[in-house]
Amino acid sequence: MSIYLSSRTQSLSPYIPGEQPQDKRYIKLNTNENPYPPSPKVIQAINDALSSLRLYPDPESTTLRESIASYYGVKVEEVFVGNGSDEVLAIAFMSFFMPDRAVIYPDVTYTFYEVYAGLFGLKSMTVPVNRDFSLDLEPFCKNNSGVVIANPNAPTGIAIDIKDVELLLRTNPDNVVILDEAYIDFGGKSAVSLIDKYKNLLVVQTLSKSRSLAGLRVGFAIGSSELIEGLNRVKNSFNSYPVDRLAMAGAIAAIEDEDYFREITGKIINTRQRVKGQLKGLGFEMTESQANFLFITHPEIEARRLFVELKEMGILTRHFNRPRIDNYLRVTIGTDQEMDSFLKATEEILDKTKRLG
Amino acid sequence: MSIYLSSRTQSLSPYIPGEQPQDKRYIKLNTNENPYPPSPKVIQAINDALSSLRLYPDPESTTLRESIASYYGVKVEEVFVGNGSDEVLAIAFMSFFMPDRAVIYPDVTYTFYEVYAGLFGLKSMTVPVNRDFSLDLEPFCKNNSGVVIANPNAPTGIAIDIKDVELLLRTNPDNVVILDEAYIDFGGKSAVSLIDKYKNLLVVQTLSKSRSLAGLRVGFAIGSSELIEGLNRVKNSFNSYPVDRLAMAGAIAAIEDEDYFREITGKIINTRQRVKGQLKGLGFEMTESQANFLFITHPEIEARRLFVELKEMGILTRHFNRPRIDNYLRVTIGTDQEMDSFLKATEEILDKTKRLG
């Protein structure tokens, strides 16, 4: 390692995103992308924005923030946007926690939280989820740290109730509670409506999943104007123009095409429920996922082996080599056709496993 | 201010980008954008990339890094890309400096350096530039800190010689030297060719200026593979996919269309030299700018007043209300027609000033 790296950089364990192999064409069920393209209006809006690329984007991303504010019924000063929800989360960690405020999150959750804590030199605590991956809220209610909860959780897909969200907010009056709602549009209930009542709530969402715009990198946060002002202070100390002109234009069109959004999220939810039943028929156990993925395990085949065999058959899923979840696979919900291929391949692998004993 | 902000966030003084007023149509000579549109090939490449927006971009941005590597004759592992050179610089500050390595830069330079130092809690030192804004290198050669130099400098446009860059590198064997070459394509000489010889050199460039892509947000760094590995550690702890699919496609096309690049940078340099002569004819004094802007002052009118009167006449320039430079204007080089409007307005303002005594 270079002698020029700061001591903190030397000690980092960076996040590892899902693989994007280029060696052949896979059915990609490994990074929770939407199997359907974005709204045709997104393409049109981006085309219209191409003529002004020589000019900087609006550093305040005002028109995009207005669209989001209008969609969620909040004020424009209650909306923050960034280059993907990963950047929004990173800026939130920097804005609210830094070394003087520790941060607490479940042990099984989006692993980027742990990475941010390392990057920003934060004290962090993890709360073990239960054996069934459900979340025991009590430890979050009597702590003195910022709270980060993915709702629904990743990679389990388990959502928490809005009543439980309120309990977290009420019992943490001095701490920021970040709700990472990356997967909320597939069945959970958003906490956005609570931002007036709880000044400590920051809801983070993304256009990468339910709006089919993973390739465009747009995420946002909604919270009290005081929290948003804090995010802006850090953003303007880091990168003045994090959302480019084409991303802004595309994101606005995606937010505004509600019919299309409802159609494709509805399709994904239907496919999820159908596939869930079929996987149970094959002997799989799984969590009650409210996300665009399933988190599955099988008593007769190790998850790692299933992952490898599926990959050999051209199907990518996600296996996490981490304690407690290393015998599970996270499988993104694709099109019905893609899921049929996945089910067929899985059945073949199971049959072979049983035959070979 | 919110009680929920970390103490560091509360103390930040964010960067203030140039104004982007929406009240009327201005001749924009205030944020150093390119007056010419990007290459037509950029538009074509972005159109071709629209079909894959539902998928995440390559987290390694490999094809873009290959294009940059090929253009500059370096290895792909010697190239880092990010969401604008501001993000690249922010990540470089995080990677190399952090609290254990202080940082040193001139007192008159890109003000974002000071902002990064505040955000990351770094010790920083400034070296006063000379009265004519030239840079005395000696203090940079006997320090024990990382060095950051904009070459050409902003907002003065003064370039330093490649021999002087080598002196900096040779006398700082234990420190990273960041050369911010945002404006290098308008007349300076890039230090990219020195990265083999000096493992402590990081060259940062942007596609916002000479490639007309301010609206797309792409910047890059070139340095030894060890330094680039350090940047990747931090990037992968902050945001896995900082460059979106459309930005990647557009940036590659811009890098590859060298003829177009030479044509428009040549035009801007010619316009700069012509306008420089005419401004001198009007009694202005100015630095020897090697950038796409001029840094001008006039003995008979205060810069702030000229700024205000130009704005009233529909022409935006940049005035910095900072010590040592508050009687200067930074004027971006626009098209010949835009510069003629600027010269005409300036002449009128000067005439009026003289008439009114």
mmCIF file of N, CA, C and O in Angstrom, chain A residues 18-100:
data_model
loop_
_atom_site.group_PDB
_atom_site.id
_atom_site.type_symbol
_atom_site.label_atom_id
_atom_site.label_comp_id
_atom_site.label_asym_id
_atom_site.label_seq_id
_atom_site.Cartn_x
_atom_site.Cartn_y
_atom_site.Cartn_z
ATOM 1 N N GLY A 18 -22.260 -5.611 -6.022
ATOM 2 C CA GLY A 18 -22.490 -6.863 -6.736
ATOM 3 C C GLY A 18 -21.685 -6.912 -8.023
ATOM 4 O O GLY A 18 -21.448 -5.898 -8.660
ATOM 5 N N GLU A 19 -21.272 -8.110 -8.394
ATOM 6 C CA GLU A 19 -20.412 -8.249 -9.576
ATOM 7 C C GLU A 19 -21.153 -7.864 -10.856
ATOM 8 O O GLU A 19 -22.362 -7.997 -10.953
ATOM 9 N N GLN A 20 -20.402 -7.326 -11.814
ATOM 10 C CA GLN A 20 -20.952 -6.974 -13.125
ATOM 11 C C GLN A 20 -20.054 -7.628 -14.173
ATOM 12 O O GLN A 20 -19.382 -6.955 -14.935
ATOM 13 N N PRO A 21 -20.053 -8.980 -14.218
ATOM 14 C CA PRO A 21 -19.117 -9.656 -15.128
ATOM 15 C C PRO A 21 -19.452 -9.356 -16.579
ATOM 16 O O PRO A 21 -20.604 -9.174 -16.943
ATOM 17 N N GLN A 22 -18.391 -9.289 -17.395
ATOM 18 C CA GLN A 22 -18.570 -8.932 -18.809
ATOM 19 C C GLN A 22 -18.336 -10.150 -19.694
ATOM 20 O O GLN A 22 -18.388 -10.033 -20.920
ATOM 21 N N ASP A 23 -18.050 -11.348 -19.086
ATOM 22 C CA ASP A 23 -17.613 -12.474 -19.909
ATOM 23 C C ASP A 23 -18.729 -13.082 -20.738
ATOM 24 O O ASP A 23 -18.498 -13.622 -21.798
ATOM 25 N N LYS A 24 -19.968 -13.029 -20.238
ATOM 26 C CA LYS A 24 -21.086 -13.475 -21.076
ATOM 27 C C LYS A 24 -22.358 -12.797 -20.622
ATOM 28 O O LYS A 24 -22.348 -12.002 -19.695
ATOM 29 N N ARG A 25 -23.452 -13.073 -21.310
ATOM 30 C CA ARG A 25 -24.715 -12.431 -21.005
ATOM 31 C C ARG A 25 -25.417 -13.234 -19.911
ATOM 32 O O ARG A 25 -25.752 -14.389 -20.086
ATOM 33 N N TYR A 26 -25.619 -12.613 -18.773
ATOM 34 C CA TYR A 26 -26.277 -13.280 -17.653
ATOM 35 C C TYR A 26 -27.711 -12.781 -17.500
ATOM 36 O O TYR A 26 -28.041 -11.666 -17.913
ATOM 37 N N ILE A 27 -28.527 -13.602 -16.854
ATOM 38 C CA ILE A 27 -29.769 -13.094 -16.278
ATOM 39 C C ILE A 27 -29.358 -12.477 -14.946
ATOM 40 O O ILE A 27 -28.885 -13.167 -14.042
ATOM 41 N N LYS A 28 -29.490 -11.160 -14.826
ATOM 42 C CA LYS A 28 -28.930 -10.453 -13.677
ATOM 43 C C LYS A 28 -29.962 -10.317 -12.561
ATOM 44 O O LYS A 28 -30.829 -9.446 -12.595
ATOM 45 N N LEU A 29 -29.838 -11.188 -11.585
ATOM 46 C CA LEU A 29 -30.725 -11.108 -10.428
ATOM 47 C C LEU A 29 -29.885 -10.815 -9.188
ATOM 48 O O LEU A 29 -30.169 -11.304 -8.095
ATOM 49 N N ASN A 30 -28.815 -10.024 -9.379
ATOM 50 C CA ASN A 30 -27.851 -9.876 -8.276
ATOM 51 C C ASN A 30 -27.701 -8.471 -7.712
ATOM 52 O O ASN A 30 -27.059 -8.296 -6.684
ATOM 53 N N THR A 31 -28.249 -7.445 -8.370
ATOM 54 C CA THR A 31 -28.028 -6.100 -7.817
ATOM 55 C C THR A 31 -29.329 -5.302 -7.686
ATOM 56 O O THR A 31 -29.308 -4.073 -7.604
ATOM 57 N N ASN A 32 -30.451 -6.023 -7.636
ATOM 58 C CA ASN A 32 -31.751 -5.403 -7.362
ATOM 59 C C ASN A 32 -32.134 -4.294 -8.332
ATOM 60 O O ASN A 32 -32.809 -3.331 -7.954
ATOM 61 N N GLU A 33 -31.663 -4.449 -9.574
ATOM 62 C CA GLU A 33 -32.117 -3.515 -10.601
ATOM 63 C C GLU A 33 -33.544 -3.863 -11.008
ATOM 64 O O GLU A 33 -34.029 -4.972 -10.790
ATOM 65 N N ASN A 34 -34.221 -2.894 -11.585
ATOM 66 C CA ASN A 34 -35.580 -3.088 -12.070
ATOM 67 C C ASN A 34 -35.509 -3.789 -13.429
ATOM 68 O O ASN A 34 -34.724 -3.392 -14.281
ATOM 69 N N PRO A 35 -36.304 -4.853 -13.646
ATOM 70 C CA PRO A 35 -36.213 -5.553 -14.936
ATOM 71 C C PRO A 35 -36.865 -4.770 -16.076
ATOM 72 O O PRO A 35 -36.652 -5.112 -17.241
ATOM 73 N N TYR A 36 -37.634 -3.735 -15.743
ATOM 74 C CA TYR A 36 -38.325 -2.960 -16.777
ATOM 75 C C TYR A 36 -37.589 -1.651 -17.027
ATOM 76 O O TYR A 36 -36.994 -1.092 -16.110
ATOM 77 N N PRO A 37 -37.619 -1.171 -18.256
ATOM 78 C CA PRO A 37 -36.908 0.088 -18.550
ATOM 79 C C PRO A 37 -37.623 1.265 -17.884
ATOM 80 O O PRO A 37 -38.766 1.131 -17.449
ATOM 81 N N PRO A 38 -36.949 2.414 -17.809
ATOM 82 C CA PRO A 38 -37.640 3.586 -17.259
ATOM 83 C C PRO A 38 -38.761 4.040 -18.185
ATOM 84 O O PRO A 38 -38.824 3.634 -19.346
ATOM 85 N N SER A 39 -39.605 4.887 -17.672
ATOM 86 C CA SER A 39 -40.706 5.463 -18.453
ATOM 87 C C SER A 39 -40.182 6.067 -19.757
ATOM 88 O O SER A 39 -39.138 6.717 -19.773
ATOM 89 N N PRO A 40 -40.918 5.893 -20.850
ATOM 90 C CA PRO A 40 -40.505 6.526 -22.116
ATOM 91 C C PRO A 40 -40.358 8.044 -21.970
ATOM 92 O O PRO A 40 -39.589 8.669 -22.697
ATOM 93 N N LYS A 41 -41.071 8.623 -21.028
ATOM 94 C CA LYS A 41 -40.967 10.084 -20.830
ATOM 95 C C LYS A 41 -39.588 10.488 -20.308
ATOM 96 O O LYS A 41 -39.150 11.619 -20.485
ATOM 97 N N VAL A 42 -38.912 9.546 -19.632
ATOM 98 C CA VAL A 42 -37.552 9.808 -19.142
ATOM 99 C C VAL A 42 -36.609 10.019 -20.336
ATOM 100 O O VAL A 42 -35.805 10.962 -20.361
ATOM 101 N N ILE A 43 -36.743 9.148 -21.321
ATOM 102 C CA ILE A 43 -35.868 9.231 -22.495
ATOM 103 C C ILE A 43 -36.098 10.555 -23.223
ATOM 104 O O ILE A 43 -35.154 11.252 -23.617
ATOM 105 N N GLN A 44 -37.369 10.919 -23.356
ATOM 106 C CA GLN A 44 -37.703 12.175 -24.023
ATOM 107 C C GLN A 44 -37.100 13.366 -23.269
ATOM 108 O O GLN A 44 -36.509 14.277 -23.859
ATOM 109 N N ALA A 45 -37.240 13.346 -21.949
ATOM 110 C CA ALA A 45 -36.754 14.477 -21.135
ATOM 111 C C ALA A 45 -35.232 14.608 -21.235
ATOM 112 O O ALA A 45 -34.693 15.718 -21.295
ATOM 113 N N ILE A 46 -34.551 13.473 -21.257
ATOM 114 C CA ILE A 46 -33.085 13.523 -21.366
ATOM 115 C C ILE A 46 -32.695 14.075 -22.735
ATOM 116 O O ILE A 46 -31.800 14.922 -22.854
ATOM 117 N N ASN A 47 -33.391 13.631 -23.769
ATOM 118 C CA ASN A 47 -33.112 14.173 -25.103
ATOM 119 C C ASN A 47 -33.270 15.690 -25.136
ATOM 120 O O ASN A 47 -32.472 16.400 -25.738
ATOM 121 N N ASP A 48 -34.299 16.171 -24.466
ATOM 122 C CA ASP A 48 -34.541 17.615 -24.465
ATOM 123 C C ASP A 48 -33.438 18.378 -23.720
ATOM 124 O O ASP A 48 -33.223 19.559 -23.970
ATOM 125 N N ALA A 49 -32.770 17.700 -22.789
ATOM 126 C CA ALA A 49 -31.754 18.381 -21.973
ATOM 127 C C ALA A 49 -30.372 18.378 -22.632
ATOM 128 O O ALA A 49 -29.449 19.035 -22.151
ATOM 129 N N LEU A 50 -30.236 17.644 -23.730
ATOM 130 C CA LEU A 50 -28.905 17.472 -24.329
ATOM 131 C C LEU A 50 -28.311 18.772 -24.872
ATOM 132 O O LEU A 50 -27.097 18.895 -25.007
ATOM 133 N N SER A 51 -29.174 19.744 -25.165
ATOM 134 C CA SER A 51 -28.662 20.954 -25.813
ATOM 135 C C SER A 51 -27.915 21.883 -24.853
ATOM 136 O O SER A 51 -27.269 22.821 -25.282
ATOM 137 N N SER A 52 -27.995 21.608 -23.563
ATOM 138 C CA SER A 52 -27.390 22.564 -22.618
ATOM 139 C C SER A 52 -26.236 21.964 -21.819
ATOM 140 O O SER A 52 -25.879 22.456 -20.754
ATOM 141 N N LEU A 53 -25.613 20.919 -22.362
ATOM 142 C CA LEU A 53 -24.571 20.222 -21.590
ATOM 143 C C LEU A 53 -23.330 21.067 -21.305
ATOM 144 O O LEU A 53 -22.579 20.768 -20.386
ATOM 145 N N ARG A 54 -23.102 22.109 -22.092
ATOM 146 C CA ARG A 54 -21.907 22.917 -21.857
ATOM 147 C C ARG A 54 -22.020 23.735 -20.565
ATOM 148 O O ARG A 54 -21.016 24.213 -20.045
ATOM 149 N N LEU A 55 -23.247 23.901 -20.071
ATOM 150 C CA LEU A 55 -23.478 24.725 -18.873
ATOM 151 C C LEU A 55 -23.586 23.875 -17.615
ATOM 152 O O LEU A 55 -24.153 22.778 -17.641
ATOM 153 N N TYR A 56 -23.064 24.396 -16.507
ATOM 154 C CA TYR A 56 -23.231 23.698 -15.232
ATOM 155 C C TYR A 56 -24.700 23.480 -14.944
ATOM 156 O O TYR A 56 -25.545 24.282 -15.339
ATOM 157 N N PRO A 57 -25.017 22.402 -14.222
ATOM 158 C CA PRO A 57 -26.403 22.239 -13.770
ATOM 159 C C PRO A 57 -26.691 23.237 -12.647
ATOM 160 O O PRO A 57 -25.768 23.837 -12.101
ATOM 161 N N ASP A 58 -27.951 23.405 -12.332
ATOM 162 C CA ASP A 58 -28.337 24.205 -11.174
ATOM 163 C C ASP A 58 -27.746 23.547 -9.916
ATOM 164 O O ASP A 58 -28.069 22.396 -9.618
ATOM 165 N N PRO A 59 -26.895 24.254 -9.167
ATOM 166 C CA PRO A 59 -26.289 23.614 -7.987
ATOM 167 C C PRO A 59 -27.334 23.238 -6.925
ATOM 168 O O PRO A 59 -27.088 22.353 -6.117
ATOM 169 N N GLU A 60 -28.477 23.885 -6.944
ATOM 170 C CA GLU A 60 -29.526 23.581 -5.964
ATOM 171 C C GLU A 60 -30.474 22.487 -6.461
ATOM 172 O O GLU A 60 -31.353 22.059 -5.709
ATOM 173 N N SER A 61 -30.347 22.055 -7.700
ATOM 174 C CA SER A 61 -31.259 21.052 -8.287
ATOM 175 C C SER A 61 -32.715 21.398 -8.005
ATOM 176 O O SER A 61 -33.533 20.526 -7.670
ATOM 177 N N THR A 62 -33.061 22.673 -8.157
ATOM 178 C CA THR A 62 -34.373 23.151 -7.701
ATOM 179 C C THR A 62 -35.541 22.446 -8.381
ATOM 180 O O THR A 62 -36.481 22.014 -7.705
ATOM 181 N N THR A 63 -35.499 22.299 -9.699
ATOM 182 C CA THR A 63 -36.675 21.727 -10.372
ATOM 183 C C THR A 63 -36.892 20.271 -9.964
ATOM 184 O O THR A 63 -38.031 19.842 -9.765
ATOM 185 N N LEU A 64 -35.815 19.536 -9.793
ATOM 186 C CA LEU A 64 -35.961 18.144 -9.330
ATOM 187 C C LEU A 64 -36.514 18.109 -7.905
ATOM 188 O O LEU A 64 -37.415 17.313 -7.595
ATOM 189 N N ARG A 65 -35.988 18.978 -7.060
ATOM 190 C CA ARG A 65 -36.489 19.012 -5.677
ATOM 191 C C ARG A 65 -37.961 19.417 -5.645
ATOM 192 O O ARG A 65 -38.745 18.901 -4.853
ATOM 193 N N GLU A 66 -38.365 20.312 -6.553
ATOM 194 C CA GLU A 66 -39.779 20.699 -6.629
ATOM 195 C C GLU A 66 -40.654 19.511 -7.028
ATOM 196 O O GLU A 66 -41.738 19.315 -6.462
ATOM 197 N N SER A 67 -40.183 18.718 -7.988
ATOM 198 C CA SER A 67 -40.960 17.546 -8.411
ATOM 199 C C SER A 67 -41.140 16.560 -7.269
ATOM 200 O O SER A 67 -42.235 16.032 -7.050
ATOM 201 N N ILE A 68 -40.052 16.305 -6.563
ATOM 202 C CA ILE A 68 -40.118 15.359 -5.446
ATOM 203 C C ILE A 68 -41.026 15.912 -4.349
ATOM 204 O O ILE A 68 -41.868 15.197 -3.803
ATOM 205 N N ALA A 69 -40.869 17.214 -4.065
ATOM 206 C CA ALA A 69 -41.689 17.846 -3.020
ATOM 207 C C ALA A 69 -43.165 17.748 -3.382
ATOM 208 O O ALA A 69 -44.009 17.417 -2.536
ATOM 209 N N SER A 70 -43.468 18.011 -4.628
ATOM 210 C CA SER A 70 -44.857 17.974 -5.058
ATOM 211 C C SER A 70 -45.408 16.550 -4.973
ATOM 212 O O SER A 70 -46.516 16.318 -4.480
ATOM 213 N N TYR A 71 -44.614 15.576 -5.399
ATOM 214 C CA TYR A 71 -45.065 14.183 -5.371
ATOM 215 C C TYR A 71 -45.361 13.721 -3.943
ATOM 216 O O TYR A 71 -46.354 13.034 -3.687
ATOM 217 N N TYR A 72 -44.504 14.101 -2.992
ATOM 218 C CA TYR A 72 -44.659 13.606 -1.621
ATOM 219 C C TYR A 72 -45.418 14.571 -0.717
ATOM 220 O O TYR A 72 -45.582 14.298 0.472
ATOM 221 N N GLY A 73 -45.836 15.717 -1.273
ATOM 222 C CA GLY A 73 -46.591 16.669 -0.465
ATOM 223 C C GLY A 73 -45.761 17.310 0.635
ATOM 224 O O GLY A 73 -46.237 17.503 1.757
ATOM 225 N N VAL A 74 -44.513 17.615 0.336
ATOM 226 C CA VAL A 74 -43.661 18.305 1.316
ATOM 227 C C VAL A 74 -43.151 19.604 0.680
ATOM 228 O O VAL A 74 -43.424 19.889 -0.484
ATOM 229 N N LYS A 75 -42.414 20.379 1.459
ATOM 230 C CA LYS A 75 -41.882 21.648 0.937
ATOM 231 C C LYS A 75 -40.545 21.398 0.231
ATOM 232 O O LYS A 75 -39.811 20.480 0.584
ATOM 233 N N VAL A 76 -40.229 22.267 -0.717
ATOM 234 C CA VAL A 76 -39.003 22.068 -1.491
ATOM 235 C C VAL A 76 -37.776 22.134 -0.579
ATOM 236 O O VAL A 76 -36.785 21.416 -0.795
ATOM 237 N N GLU A 77 -37.836 22.930 0.480
ATOM 238 C CA GLU A 77 -36.692 23.026 1.408
ATOM 239 C C GLU A 77 -36.615 21.818 2.342
ATOM 240 O O GLU A 77 -35.717 21.740 3.182
ATOM 241 N N GLU A 78 -37.548 20.890 2.187
ATOM 242 C CA GLU A 78 -37.487 19.640 2.937
ATOM 243 C C GLU A 78 -36.928 18.491 2.085
ATOM 244 O O GLU A 78 -36.976 17.324 2.483
ATOM 245 N N VAL A 79 -36.391 18.829 0.916
ATOM 246 C CA VAL A 79 -35.885 17.807 -0.012
ATOM 247 C C VAL A 79 -34.414 18.069 -0.344
ATOM 248 O O VAL A 79 -34.026 19.202 -0.646
ATOM 249 N N PHE A 80 -33.626 17.020 -0.302
ATOM 250 C CA PHE A 80 -32.209 17.068 -0.675
ATOM 251 C C PHE A 80 -31.990 16.017 -1.752
ATOM 252 O O PHE A 80 -32.554 14.928 -1.665
ATOM 253 N N VAL A 81 -31.189 16.319 -2.765
ATOM 254 C CA VAL A 81 -30.913 15.307 -3.798
ATOM 255 C C VAL A 81 -29.415 15.081 -3.945
ATOM 256 O O VAL A 81 -28.604 15.957 -3.644
ATOM 257 N N GLY A 82 -29.065 13.895 -4.402
ATOM 258 C CA GLY A 82 -27.654 13.573 -4.575
ATOM 259 C C GLY A 82 -27.441 12.530 -5.649
ATOM 260 O O GLY A 82 -28.387 11.995 -6.239
ATOM 261 N N ASN A 83 -26.170 12.233 -5.857
ATOM 262 C CA ASN A 83 -25.707 11.320 -6.894
ATOM 263 C C ASN A 83 -25.893 9.869 -6.429
ATOM 264 O O ASN A 83 -24.953 9.195 -6.029
ATOM 265 N N GLY A 84 -27.160 9.436 -6.427
ATOM 266 C CA GLY A 84 -27.500 8.115 -5.893
ATOM 267 C C GLY A 84 -27.756 8.198 -4.394
ATOM 268 O O GLY A 84 -27.243 9.089 -3.721
ATOM 269 N N SER A 85 -28.548 7.255 -3.863
ATOM 270 C CA SER A 85 -28.817 7.326 -2.421
ATOM 271 C C SER A 85 -27.569 6.969 -1.620
ATOM 272 O O SER A 85 -27.456 7.346 -0.453
ATOM 273 N N ASP A 86 -26.595 6.287 -2.223
ATOM 274 C CA ASP A 86 -25.333 6.055 -1.509
ATOM 275 C C ASP A 86 -24.668 7.388 -1.165
ATOM 276 O O ASP A 86 -24.185 7.583 -0.047
ATOM 277 N N GLU A 87 -24.628 8.311 -2.118
ATOM 278 C CA GLU A 87 -24.030 9.611 -1.802
ATOM 279 C C GLU A 87 -24.868 10.353 -0.764
ATOM 280 O O GLU A 87 -24.324 10.976 0.158
ATOM 281 N N VAL A 88 -26.190 10.273 -0.897
ATOM 282 C CA VAL A 88 -27.059 10.953 0.076
ATOM 283 C C VAL A 88 -26.797 10.404 1.480
ATOM 284 O O VAL A 88 -26.663 11.167 2.449
ATOM 285 N N LEU A 89 -26.689 9.087 1.589
ATOM 286 C CA LEU A 89 -26.406 8.474 2.900
ATOM 287 C C LEU A 89 -25.034 8.891 3.413
ATOM 288 O O LEU A 89 -24.869 9.219 4.595
ATOM 289 N N ALA A 90 -24.033 8.887 2.538
ATOM 290 C CA ALA A 90 -22.680 9.273 2.961
ATOM 291 C C ALA A 90 -22.697 10.701 3.509
ATOM 292 O O ALA A 90 -22.117 10.994 4.564
ATOM 293 N N ILE A 91 -23.387 11.589 2.799
ATOM 294 C CA ILE A 91 -23.443 12.987 3.249
ATOM 295 C C ILE A 91 -24.228 13.096 4.551
ATOM 296 O O ILE A 91 -23.885 13.884 5.437
ATOM 297 N N ALA A 92 -25.267 12.264 4.706
ATOM 298 C CA ALA A 92 -26.014 12.276 5.974
ATOM 299 C C ALA A 92 -25.127 11.811 7.133
ATOM 300 O O ALA A 92 -25.134 12.414 8.214
ATOM 301 N N PHE A 93 -24.345 10.764 6.919
ATOM 302 C CA PHE A 93 -23.428 10.309 7.976
ATOM 303 C C PHE A 93 -22.465 11.441 8.353
ATOM 304 O O PHE A 93 -22.209 11.695 9.521
ATOM 305 N N MET A 94 -21.913 12.119 7.323
ATOM 306 C CA MET A 94 -20.984 13.220 7.588
ATOM 307 C C MET A 94 -21.667 14.377 8.315
ATOM 308 O O MET A 94 -21.062 15.028 9.164
ATOM 309 N N SER A 95 -22.906 14.659 7.919
ATOM 310 C CA SER A 95 -23.587 15.847 8.449
ATOM 311 C C SER A 95 -23.993 15.674 9.907
ATOM 312 O O SER A 95 -23.895 16.603 10.704
ATOM 313 N N PHE A 96 -24.471 14.488 10.232
ATOM 314 C CA PHE A 96 -25.115 14.328 11.534
ATOM 315 C C PHE A 96 -24.249 13.608 12.554
ATOM 316 O O PHE A 96 -24.407 13.805 13.753
ATOM 317 N N PHE A 97 -23.366 12.731 12.100
ATOM 318 C CA PHE A 97 -22.683 11.894 13.062
ATOM 319 C C PHE A 97 -21.260 12.385 13.339
ATOM 320 O O PHE A 97 -21.013 12.953 14.380
ATOM 321 N N MET A 98 -20.369 12.284 12.429
ATOM 322 C CA MET A 98 -18.973 12.658 12.685
ATOM 323 C C MET A 98 -18.563 12.110 14.063
ATOM 324 O O MET A 98 -19.341 11.426 14.715
ATOM 325 N N PRO A 99 -17.332 12.394 14.500
ATOM 326 C CA PRO A 99 -16.889 11.671 15.698
ATOM 327 C C PRO A 99 -17.681 11.964 16.972
ATOM 328 O O PRO A 99 -17.671 11.172 17.900
ATOM 329 N N ASP A 100 -18.404 13.078 17.014
ATOM 330 C CA ASP A 100 -19.064 13.399 18.290
ATOM 331 C C ASP A 100 -20.409 12.714 18.493
ATOM 332 O O ASP A 100 -20.986 12.801 19.572
#
